[in-house]
């Protein structure tokens, strides 16, 4: 029965891919509109595909180097599983494929959304949302398909040790974490590169177009307009898709590894198997319920912002309520130990996700007081907009952090049976909470990918001169998209915190396997000799002296905390440099190409696209490589205690910094839009110019550095896990 239940996982993944194909096919049947709309959409599509092609070339070289390194470690030195290089490659491939398919769909959907908005608001919402659903369903479908494939393959080829039968699943699950590293590596390049691209174009378009030339957003006279629209796709669709693909896979894989570790000493292989497949089954049922939620989203004509938010909230809330009931049923069916309380951990994860989402919405939507007050601060100039936005972002960290802290304690206590000493099941509960938070990713990512599609639709409507009524509808869809994107980023960051903690615990299990591979049989704990195979989580912590009094742990914590700020500094400066090139180019075209501002001559859009592409490719490599290299060097110098300190420091500082940056950036963006709706003087006023400056500062906050941090948190953990054998074998101290 339990073995049969596993087949629900690949079946659900295939179902997700089938519905993604169905939604894509339905969208492609719609008309792209006028010849001008088709021309603009084709230019955006060409630029997006050109960028992605260049990015994948660079990422391909990085992957080749890492595969050679892993192959030497596995086949040359024997400190790693021989399947690691291949698993790493498949993780990166599927992550890249998810981003590619989602972005290709988005570039075809924008003109169709704008054209549908000529008829009604509901028609525009339906096309944009269901096109976003293609991204959501492709991510969860490919993620579970890859997990299913590797589980079945490794289960078939790894033999059972008669003396220690429970160790087989531990080896399988920790090996599968390697493809999580492949997904994380690809995601970081996609997020950082896409973020630099989109914000260089956005900042250039805003500073010269809006502030200096005084022309509206998405005006065809602005040379950076097409590059700006391309950036929405490469950053917010391909980048976000790859980001949440690795979050989704990482949470499932880390929880499966913790499930295997929780029952390693029990001798009960069947209960261990149930703990491993439980997160996969929850994710599988989440796919089915996400599809139901997607079909439930619709709205009425002349809907307000709150009506539109309510439409999307209904779909996500419906899926969330259904997943709670389904989780209790699945874990009851599995007869997993303590199944009722472990189910409560899933509920905790969902509640934490909802709280983070609502908190983000409150601090970033112009429907609420904080963002409106931020708009009002523009009366005294851009400086007060910047100061107020930074303050708002800092204040916005409180609710998500408290929610995650309560979630960690509650999920740990529920799963452990209210026994703090039951570390194995307690940590498994935290992992299950992360899976719960991401279980309905199919629909939550649909609401997120919807944002850039609506934004591009608005740009297309403006450049095609479709009229005030159509632009009003696309503006409503775009404004909703900004809030859903901010909510999605908050969700991704919250899940990163729980997944990062689960990966931290999985690292200890990989240390056990690394020691076994080296032939180490015993640990020395408190003057006693304990077998590596029988050692508990606490035994490893004692053996390596993982305490705050250990200078290696403290050194690692400081380095980890620094990593978050170093990474943000590098990415922010990268955007600044790339944006400076874009500003110079836009000014040059306004100066040298006569007739642009009067509409008599067409700008050189392709030149701006090329500048953004080149800048992003050049600037994305250093921040991404630092994230990979830091855990390796820390492990070689400070050993296991140093790596654990690095991961703890990176997790704690990165989580809070990511929330601050995402929310401050989102609030600055919507504060500008609130003024553009006619408040505080409307477009062209001094308040508007001040909020445009705030929005420009917020762009790299919310779309480059902030969202990249949650990948940094998980990638460092993934690298540490994959390199655990190297750390154990060759650390200096």
XYZ file of C-alpha atoms in Angstrom:
733
model
C 0.000 0.000 0.000
C 2.719 2.495 1.054
C 4.852 1.552 -1.973
C 1.838 2.147 -4.228
C 1.214 5.585 -2.694
C 4.647 6.725 -3.898
C 3.455 6.516 -7.515
C 1.118 9.430 -6.775
C 4.261 11.627 -6.839
C 5.317 11.086 -10.494
C 1.620 10.955 -11.505
C 1.001 14.409 -9.978
C 4.107 15.811 -11.675
C 2.885 14.589 -15.073
C -0.581 16.046 -14.330
C 1.003 19.439 -13.565
C 2.923 19.406 -16.851
C -0.240 18.408 -18.767
C -2.217 21.333 -17.321
C 0.729 23.684 -17.978
C 0.592 22.590 -21.626
C -3.213 23.049 -21.635
C -3.024 26.615 -20.244
C -0.224 27.465 -22.704
C -2.287 26.120 -25.606
C -5.368 28.107 -24.502
C -3.296 31.291 -24.256
C -1.745 30.792 -27.720
C -5.245 30.587 -29.267
C -5.928 34.203 -28.231
C -5.169 37.090 -30.599
C -2.025 39.217 -30.099
C -3.912 42.265 -31.363
C -2.792 44.977 -33.772
C 0.357 44.790 -35.968
C 2.057 47.305 -33.641
C 1.282 45.126 -30.584
C 2.680 42.065 -32.379
C 5.838 43.990 -33.362
C 6.499 45.156 -29.777
C 5.883 41.678 -28.321
C 8.270 40.159 -30.894
C 11.009 42.662 -29.963
C 10.632 41.836 -26.251
C 10.625 38.096 -26.997
C 13.763 38.363 -29.139
C 15.611 40.342 -26.452
C 14.589 37.923 -23.687
C 15.662 34.833 -25.610
C 18.936 36.461 -26.636
C 19.720 37.236 -22.994
C 18.821 33.752 -21.791
C 20.999 32.155 -24.459
C 24.017 34.186 -23.293
C 23.309 33.479 -19.624
C 23.066 29.732 -20.152
C 26.422 29.767 -21.976
C 28.175 31.304 -18.955
C 26.331 29.063 -16.486
C 27.277 26.083 -18.661
C 30.989 26.817 -18.186
C 30.540 27.165 -14.410
C 28.661 23.852 -14.298
C 31.394 22.167 -16.343
C 34.034 23.322 -13.848
C 31.992 22.112 -10.862
C 31.233 18.744 -12.500
C 34.975 18.204 -13.067
C 35.616 19.074 -9.394
C 32.894 16.678 -8.187
C 34.161 13.932 -10.497
C 37.694 14.255 -9.095
C 36.309 14.142 -5.532
C 34.115 11.119 -6.305
C 36.323 9.014 -8.581
C 39.798 10.330 -7.703
C 39.740 10.836 -3.919
C 36.660 8.789 -2.995
C 35.267 11.462 -0.640
C 31.943 11.734 -2.464
C 29.180 9.547 -3.872
C 29.802 8.603 -7.521
C 26.277 9.769 -8.515
C 26.892 13.349 -7.343
C 28.223 14.866 -10.634
C 25.244 13.559 -12.642
C 22.657 14.545 -10.019
C 24.161 18.047 -9.880
C 23.788 18.425 -13.654
C 20.141 17.314 -13.750
C 19.201 19.768 -10.986
C 20.692 22.669 -12.925
C 19.168 21.491 -16.206
C 15.599 21.224 -14.878
C 15.905 24.551 -13.033
C 17.027 26.250 -16.249
C 14.317 24.480 -18.250
C 11.605 25.668 -15.835
C 12.794 29.275 -16.186
C 13.048 29.005 -19.974
C 9.535 27.562 -20.452
C 7.974 30.056 -18.042
C 9.656 33.015 -19.704
C 8.784 31.873 -23.217
C 5.132 31.652 -22.153
C 5.254 35.100 -20.532
C 6.661 36.760 -23.667
C 3.795 35.320 -25.727
C 1.169 36.225 -23.092
C 1.782 39.967 -22.611
C 0.356 41.211 -25.938
C -2.552 38.772 -25.636
C -3.307 40.118 -22.139
C -3.265 43.706 -23.424
C -5.518 42.755 -26.328
C -7.949 40.930 -24.002
C -8.038 44.021 -21.750
C -9.570 45.888 -24.717
C -12.689 43.766 -24.097
C -12.804 43.447 -20.291
C -10.757 43.442 -17.099
C -11.746 39.827 -16.374
C -10.509 38.631 -19.791
C -7.137 40.293 -19.203
C -6.857 38.841 -15.692
C -7.726 35.336 -16.904
C -5.076 35.254 -19.652
C -2.340 36.815 -17.481
C -3.064 34.591 -14.491
C -3.333 31.335 -16.430
C -0.152 32.176 -18.326
C 1.490 32.700 -14.925
C 0.064 29.315 -13.937
C 2.154 27.740 -16.715
C 5.251 28.872 -14.805
C 3.863 27.611 -11.475
C 2.863 24.196 -12.804
C 6.062 23.709 -14.827
C 8.150 24.388 -11.703
C 6.287 21.929 -9.466
C 5.891 19.385 -12.273
C 9.567 19.299 -13.248
C 10.632 19.447 -9.585
C 8.638 16.394 -8.515
C 9.511 14.563 -11.741
C 13.238 14.993 -11.043
C 12.803 13.923 -7.406
C 10.795 10.836 -8.452
C 13.374 9.858 -11.069
C 16.334 10.090 -8.700
C 14.573 8.290 -5.876
C 13.627 5.359 -8.128
C 17.106 5.207 -9.714
C 19.087 5.360 -6.458
C 16.719 2.945 -4.731
C 17.388 0.457 -7.536
C 21.206 0.764 -7.653
C 22.237 1.314 -4.003
C 22.429 -2.040 -2.176
C 21.023 -2.671 1.315
C 23.585 -3.297 4.058
C 22.220 -6.213 6.119
C 23.938 -4.910 9.262
C 22.552 -1.368 8.918
C 19.451 -1.494 6.650
C 18.260 2.002 7.618
C 21.425 3.580 6.167
C 20.338 2.996 2.566
C 17.643 5.695 2.640
C 20.051 8.113 4.353
C 22.534 7.688 1.489
C 19.753 8.047 -1.112
C 18.311 11.240 0.388
C 21.662 12.966 0.986
C 22.760 12.124 -2.579
C 19.504 13.622 -3.880
C 20.361 16.875 -2.095
C 23.151 17.258 -4.677
C 20.691 17.949 -7.450
C 19.326 20.604 -5.104
C 22.752 22.259 -5.300
C 22.542 22.162 -9.106
C 19.143 23.863 -8.947
C 20.420 26.453 -6.435
C 23.492 27.289 -8.532
C 21.404 27.805 -11.665
C 18.835 29.802 -9.650
C 21.443 32.174 -8.225
C 22.847 32.974 -11.657
C 19.303 33.440 -13.013
C 18.270 35.688 -10.120
C 21.436 37.787 -9.976
C 21.892 38.071 -13.751
C 18.204 38.687 -14.401
C 18.021 41.170 -11.538
C 21.001 43.172 -12.811
C 19.583 43.171 -16.346
C 16.087 44.293 -15.431
C 17.144 46.958 -12.965
C 19.833 48.460 -15.200
C 17.157 48.926 -17.863
C 14.520 50.095 -15.366
C 16.771 52.651 -13.660
C 17.977 53.971 -17.024
C 14.429 54.264 -18.356
C 13.138 55.993 -15.201
C 15.979 58.434 -14.509
C 16.353 59.772 -18.042
C 12.845 59.156 -19.383
C 10.602 60.101 -16.465
C 12.728 62.480 -14.403
C 14.845 64.259 -17.038
C 12.711 64.107 -20.210
C 9.345 64.074 -18.407
C 7.832 61.347 -20.595
C 5.511 58.632 -19.185
C 6.486 55.083 -18.260
C 6.644 52.638 -21.210
C 6.588 55.522 -23.690
C 7.838 54.305 -27.118
C 10.067 57.408 -27.345
C 12.232 56.038 -24.505
C 15.135 53.957 -25.948
C 15.276 51.783 -22.787
C 11.576 50.815 -22.882
C 12.006 47.492 -24.715
C 15.003 46.567 -22.518
C 12.868 47.386 -19.451
C 10.116 45.035 -20.660
C 12.658 42.317 -21.512
C 14.021 42.710 -17.981
C 10.621 41.986 -16.431
C 10.748 38.585 -18.117
C 14.362 37.583 -17.467
C 14.317 38.788 -13.858
C 10.789 38.273 -12.575
C 9.779 35.199 -14.599
C 12.909 33.178 -15.450
C 14.704 34.322 -12.272
C 11.739 33.814 -9.937
C 10.922 30.452 -11.545
C 14.442 29.115 -11.016
C 14.452 30.577 -7.480
C 11.233 28.876 -6.388
C 12.141 25.653 -8.212
C 15.164 25.282 -5.939
C 13.137 26.352 -2.864
C 10.504 23.736 -3.667
C 12.979 20.931 -4.349
C 15.253 21.961 -1.475
C 12.463 21.832 1.122
C 11.263 18.393 -0.052
C 14.778 16.921 -0.278
C 15.955 18.330 3.067
C 12.814 17.029 4.801
C 13.203 13.595 3.193
C 16.818 13.484 4.438
C 15.690 14.485 7.949
C 12.960 11.819 7.821
C 15.562 9.168 6.985
C 17.833 10.442 9.783
C 14.993 10.536 12.348
C 14.495 6.760 12.075
C 18.111 5.711 11.439
C 18.465 4.110 14.892
C 15.005 2.527 14.995
C 15.733 -0.390 12.671
C 12.232 0.164 11.229
C 12.874 0.595 7.493
C 9.146 0.841 6.671
C 8.556 3.753 9.068
C 11.702 5.399 7.693
C 10.374 4.978 4.135
C 7.066 6.594 5.171
C 8.911 9.585 6.653
C 10.894 9.985 3.410
C 7.909 9.905 1.032
C 5.556 11.983 3.237
C 6.881 15.403 2.026
C 6.756 14.165 -1.575
C 3.126 13.066 -1.179
C 2.129 16.377 0.442
C 3.710 18.209 -2.505
C 1.950 15.881 -4.977
C -1.486 16.524 -3.473
C -0.615 20.236 -3.342
C -0.269 20.181 -7.144
C -3.784 18.790 -7.592
C -5.253 21.354 -5.197
C -3.305 24.204 -6.846
C -4.930 23.322 -10.176
C -8.365 23.535 -8.516
C -7.409 26.932 -7.056
C -6.212 28.230 -10.455
C -9.588 27.464 -12.045
C -11.383 29.373 -9.252
C -9.728 32.766 -9.976
C -11.957 35.321 -11.773
C -13.166 38.881 -11.158
C -15.866 41.394 -12.205
C -15.612 44.432 -14.483
C -14.694 47.753 -12.774
C -13.147 45.796 -9.894
C -11.233 47.758 -7.268
C -7.699 46.874 -6.172
C -9.128 45.049 -3.152
C -11.518 43.099 -5.413
C -8.604 41.973 -7.585
C -6.538 41.006 -4.541
C -9.574 39.144 -3.218
C -9.886 37.178 -6.472
C -6.325 35.891 -6.238
C -6.555 35.424 -2.471
C -9.654 33.244 -2.914
C -7.757 30.839 -5.177
C -4.707 30.582 -2.910
C -6.807 30.357 0.272
C -8.990 27.619 -1.229
C -5.888 25.575 -2.101
C -4.420 26.175 1.376
C -7.573 25.061 3.218
C -7.843 21.927 1.090
C -4.157 21.016 1.597
C -4.653 21.054 5.381
C -7.411 18.442 5.164
C -5.455 16.447 2.581
C -2.304 16.397 4.748
C -4.128 14.904 7.726
C -5.598 12.252 5.420
C -2.237 11.392 3.757
C -0.299 11.042 7.013
C -3.159 9.037 8.547
C -3.108 6.762 5.489
C 0.665 6.321 5.872
C 0.239 5.590 9.601
C 3.378 7.632 10.220
C 4.493 7.801 13.853
C 2.889 10.801 15.570
C 1.029 11.522 12.300
C -1.558 13.885 13.773
C 0.989 16.230 15.349
C 3.281 16.100 12.299
C 0.236 17.177 10.250
C -0.050 20.153 12.591
C 3.522 21.114 11.592
C 2.315 21.386 7.976
C -0.510 23.654 9.153
C 2.081 25.763 11.005
C 4.066 26.176 7.773
C 0.969 27.298 5.871
C -0.043 29.746 8.606
C 3.477 31.232 8.723
C 3.394 31.602 4.924
C 0.014 33.348 5.044
C 1.173 35.684 7.854
C 4.313 36.624 5.893
C 2.215 37.183 2.763
C -0.331 39.377 4.556
C 2.419 41.315 6.351
C 4.169 41.953 3.037
C 0.881 43.045 1.470
C 0.208 45.450 4.357
C 3.631 47.099 4.125
C 3.872 47.246 0.305
C 0.336 47.748 -1.093
C -0.971 51.265 -1.729
C -4.279 50.094 -0.273
C -2.772 50.421 3.219
C -1.420 53.241 5.375
C 2.395 52.567 5.357
C 2.766 52.959 1.570
C 0.371 55.935 1.449
C 2.399 57.678 4.171
C 5.519 56.925 2.141
C 3.906 58.666 -0.866
C 3.058 61.647 1.340
C 6.699 61.941 2.454
C 7.477 62.955 -1.146
C 6.068 66.415 -0.356
C 9.429 67.297 1.209
C 11.581 65.793 -1.537
C 13.356 62.538 -2.453
C 15.547 62.454 0.683
C 12.548 61.952 2.996
C 11.154 59.304 0.617
C 14.439 57.366 0.940
C 14.583 57.775 4.734
C 10.922 56.792 5.221
C 11.293 53.798 2.888
C 14.319 52.468 4.759
C 12.452 52.889 8.052
C 9.384 51.127 6.643
C 11.530 48.222 5.402
C 13.189 47.815 8.795
C 9.858 47.883 10.633
C 8.434 45.320 8.205
C 10.919 42.656 9.371
C 9.289 42.260 12.791
C 6.147 40.292 11.882
C 7.824 37.814 9.462
C 10.719 37.114 11.848
C 8.407 36.581 14.833
C 6.146 34.380 12.678
C 9.104 32.226 11.581
C 10.440 31.957 15.164
C 7.031 30.853 16.473
C 6.713 28.523 13.467
C 10.090 26.886 14.171
C 9.281 26.250 17.837
C 5.694 25.118 17.178
C 6.560 22.730 14.320
C 9.481 21.291 16.321
C 7.296 20.687 19.378
C 4.384 19.207 17.412
C 6.525 16.731 15.459
C 8.665 15.735 18.454
C 5.620 15.024 20.620
C 6.431 18.071 22.811
C 9.796 16.523 23.704
C 12.726 18.892 23.077
C 15.179 15.997 23.394
C 13.621 14.214 20.376
C 15.809 16.175 17.964
C 15.314 13.886 14.951
C 11.530 14.198 14.738
C 11.623 17.835 15.880
C 13.861 18.860 12.989
C 11.731 16.746 10.655
C 8.751 18.845 11.786
C 10.550 22.070 10.793
C 11.245 20.583 7.359
C 7.610 19.493 7.011
C 6.543 23.058 7.887
C 8.667 24.344 4.966
C 7.036 21.771 2.666
C 3.618 22.908 3.926
C 4.461 26.522 3.145
C 5.421 25.598 -0.437
C 2.886 22.802 -0.983
C 0.564 25.077 -2.988
C 3.434 26.628 -4.968
C 1.588 25.811 -8.199
C -0.878 28.640 -7.508
C 1.293 30.959 -5.373
C 3.903 31.078 -8.153
C 1.097 31.647 -10.675
C 0.136 34.831 -8.782
C 3.802 35.841 -8.782
C 4.563 35.182 -12.476
C 1.307 36.982 -13.309
C 2.919 40.282 -12.200
C 5.528 40.740 -14.960
C 3.031 39.520 -17.588
C 0.586 42.260 -16.507
C 3.448 44.792 -16.403
C 4.485 43.917 -19.970
C 0.834 44.074 -21.069
C 0.652 47.627 -19.726
C 3.857 48.521 -21.559
C 2.512 47.063 -24.784
C -0.760 48.992 -24.390
C 1.143 52.257 -23.838
C 3.520 51.758 -26.774
C 0.661 50.689 -29.055
C -1.491 53.713 -28.063
C -4.518 51.546 -27.195
C -6.402 54.295 -25.399
C -7.163 55.450 -21.867
C -9.714 52.747 -20.950
C -7.400 49.869 -21.918
C -4.463 51.495 -20.137
C -6.634 51.941 -17.043
C -7.397 48.198 -17.042
C -3.773 47.171 -17.608
C -2.695 49.605 -14.855
C -5.113 47.880 -12.456
C -3.674 44.484 -13.419
C -0.107 45.832 -13.167
C -0.681 47.381 -9.734
C -2.090 44.070 -8.517
C 0.970 42.359 -10.017
C 3.345 44.532 -7.983
C 1.633 43.492 -4.753
C 1.464 39.793 -5.684
C 5.151 39.907 -6.678
C 6.069 41.454 -3.316
C 3.945 38.841 -1.515
C 5.605 36.072 -3.540
C 9.052 37.361 -2.608
C 8.059 37.375 1.079
C 6.814 33.809 0.731
C 10.061 32.710 -0.943
C 12.154 34.369 1.767
C 10.093 32.795 4.589
C 10.385 29.335 3.058
C 14.145 29.891 2.666
C 14.470 30.403 6.428
C 12.748 27.098 7.272
C 14.449 25.206 4.430
C 17.832 26.653 5.440
C 17.349 25.335 8.972
C 16.355 21.905 7.634
C 19.438 21.858 5.379
C 21.591 22.791 8.371
C 20.413 19.639 10.134
C 20.909 17.575 6.954
C 24.564 18.687 6.943
C 25.190 16.684 10.130
C 23.839 13.554 8.443
C 26.172 14.110 5.492
C 29.093 14.363 7.951
C 28.194 10.856 9.185
C 28.329 9.533 5.616
C 31.595 11.396 4.948
C 33.248 9.855 8.017
C 32.003 6.382 7.046
C 33.386 6.795 3.516
C 36.801 7.693 4.977
C 36.762 4.558 7.135
C 36.293 6.388 10.467
C 34.321 4.067 12.732
C 34.293 5.843 16.117
C 33.663 9.267 17.651
C 35.024 10.411 21.008
C 32.331 12.129 23.058
C 32.873 13.074 26.708
C 35.631 10.512 27.159
C 33.530 7.717 25.644
C 33.862 5.972 22.290
C 30.679 5.896 20.196
C 30.228 4.209 16.831
C 29.741 6.654 13.936
C 26.772 4.577 12.783
C 25.074 4.824 16.196
C 25.967 8.463 16.975
C 23.059 10.845 17.503
C 22.732 14.484 16.445
C 23.906 15.577 19.918
C 26.904 13.217 19.752
C 28.136 14.913 16.580
C 27.609 18.371 18.098
C 29.622 17.345 21.178
C 32.356 15.660 19.126
C 32.921 18.789 17.024
C 32.361 21.141 19.993
C 29.659 23.155 18.241
C 29.156 25.745 20.997
C 29.283 29.538 21.148
C 32.525 29.260 23.138
C 34.299 27.616 20.212
C 36.203 30.334 18.270
C 35.783 28.344 15.040
C 31.977 28.503 15.376
C 32.077 32.224 16.208
C 34.435 32.934 13.300
C 32.068 31.104 10.972
C 29.067 33.068 12.294
C 30.774 36.408 11.660
C 31.792 35.300 8.171
C 28.246 34.098 7.425
C 26.722 37.385 8.614
C 29.236 39.287 6.488
C 28.412 37.152 3.425
C 24.854 38.512 3.234
C 26.073 42.131 3.243
C 29.035 41.452 0.940
C 26.722 39.750 -1.548
C 24.208 42.632 -1.427
C 26.999 45.181 -1.831
C 28.341 43.427 -4.916
C 24.918 43.084 -6.554
C 23.843 46.667 -5.728
C 27.075 48.064 -7.168
C 26.646 45.832 -10.216
C 23.217 47.364 -10.864
C 24.676 50.843 -10.366
C 27.449 50.273 -12.908
C 25.158 48.645 -15.491
C 22.532 51.391 -14.985
C 25.165 54.108 -15.515
C 25.961 52.650 -18.954
C 22.232 52.571 -19.744
C 21.719 56.193 -18.622
C 24.627 57.328 -20.820
C 23.190 55.465 -23.818
C 19.656 56.866 -23.400
C 21.040 60.405 -23.046
C 23.212 59.860 -26.145
C 20.224 58.782 -28.216
C 18.106 61.730 -27.068
C 21.016 64.021 -27.959
C 22.153 62.519 -31.269
C 19.036 60.969 -32.876
C 16.945 63.936 -33.923
C 13.179 63.592 -33.684
C 12.958 60.927 -30.924
C 11.125 63.153 -28.432
C 8.703 64.408 -31.074
C 7.926 60.849 -32.192
C 9.306 61.396 -35.719
C 12.261 58.989 -35.290
C 12.403 55.536 -33.689
C 15.002 54.954 -30.932
C 17.668 52.251 -31.223
C 16.012 49.767 -28.838
C 18.416 46.922 -29.655
C 21.436 48.934 -28.493
C 19.891 49.296 -25.014
C 19.009 45.583 -24.915
C 22.632 44.740 -25.802
C 23.993 47.036 -23.047
C 21.790 45.419 -20.377
C 22.678 41.914 -21.599
C 26.419 42.587 -21.587
C 26.320 44.298 -18.187
C 24.347 41.481 -16.560
C 26.615 38.747 -17.977
C 29.752 40.514 -16.782
C 28.503 41.420 -13.320
C 26.687 38.232 -12.256
C 29.719 35.928 -12.071
C 31.593 37.283 -9.006
C 28.666 37.369 -6.498
C 27.539 33.902 -7.601
C 31.012 32.345 -7.330
C 31.553 33.836 -3.856
C 28.441 31.994 -2.635
C 29.909 28.705 -3.905
C 33.501 29.248 -2.762
C 32.815 30.576 0.790
C 31.564 27.275 2.352
C 34.415 25.319 0.708
C 37.172 27.611 2.036
C 35.519 27.894 5.473
C 35.305 24.091 5.661
C 38.944 23.602 4.682
C 40.167 26.209 7.196
C 37.792 25.904 10.183
C 36.315 22.431 9.638
C 32.796 21.320 10.541
C 32.301 23.841 13.426
C 33.288 26.736 11.148
C 30.893 25.631 8.402
C 27.989 25.314 10.855
C 28.777 28.824 12.147
C 28.906 30.156 8.573
C 25.511 28.652 7.751
C 23.901 29.946 10.972
C 25.305 33.461 10.440
C 24.276 33.522 6.786
C 20.783 32.240 7.573
C 20.031 34.703 10.386
C 21.422 37.868 8.777
C 20.400 36.931 5.216
C 16.794 36.220 6.193
C 16.228 39.568 7.935
C 18.142 41.566 5.317
C 16.158 39.924 2.495
C 12.808 40.870 4.090
C 13.988 44.441 4.651
C 15.152 44.875 1.050
C 12.152 43.203 -0.599
C 9.579 45.171 1.425
C 11.337 48.547 1.224
C 11.671 48.155 -2.548
C 8.052 47.056 -2.961
C 6.788 49.985 -0.881
C 8.835 52.539 -2.867
C 7.428 51.093 -6.113
C 3.784 51.265 -5.015
C 4.243 54.675 -3.361
C 5.133 55.999 -6.821
C 2.102 54.259 -8.339
C -0.193 55.739 -5.658
C 0.944 59.227 -6.705
C 0.480 58.324 -10.385
C -3.166 57.507 -9.626
C -3.695 61.242 -9.041
C -2.829 61.587 -5.351
C -0.559 64.372 -3.979
C -0.469 66.139 -7.343
C -0.324 63.125 -9.653
C 2.048 62.508 -12.566
C 4.610 65.211 -13.301
C 4.331 66.828 -9.846
C 7.290 67.361 -7.505
C 5.942 64.602 -5.244
C 5.869 62.270 -8.251
C 9.493 63.080 -9.113
C 10.511 62.396 -5.502
C 8.737 59.012 -5.451
C 10.303 58.083 -8.817
C 13.722 58.545 -7.188
C 12.568 56.318 -4.306
C 11.323 53.701 -6.764
C 14.653 53.835 -8.614
C 16.582 53.193 -5.384
C 14.131 50.421 -4.486
C 14.487 48.611 -7.809
C 17.742 46.753 -6.984
C 16.502 46.282 -3.398
C 13.404 44.311 -4.380
C 14.413 42.735 -7.685
C 18.139 42.004 -7.418
C 19.747 41.859 -3.971
C 16.720 41.029 -1.790
C 15.345 38.007 -3.663
C 18.860 36.692 -4.407
C 19.595 36.431 -0.679
C 17.201 33.533 -0.104
C 19.062 31.548 -2.776
C 22.374 32.503 -1.144
C 21.138 31.084 2.182
C 20.221 27.728 0.641
C 23.087 27.509 -1.851
C 25.693 27.884 0.908
C 23.963 25.056 2.805
C 23.775 22.881 -0.323
C 27.467 23.461 -1.126
C 28.390 22.627 2.480
C 26.424 19.358 2.260
C 27.959 18.343 -1.070
C 31.471 19.267 0.145
C 31.083 17.622 3.576
C 33.380 14.744 2.552
C 36.100 17.233 1.573
C 35.686 19.148 4.856
C 35.935 15.980 6.956
C 38.961 14.693 5.027
C 41.129 17.789 4.672
C 40.162 20.571 7.106
C 43.173 22.306 8.687
C 41.730 22.541 12.211
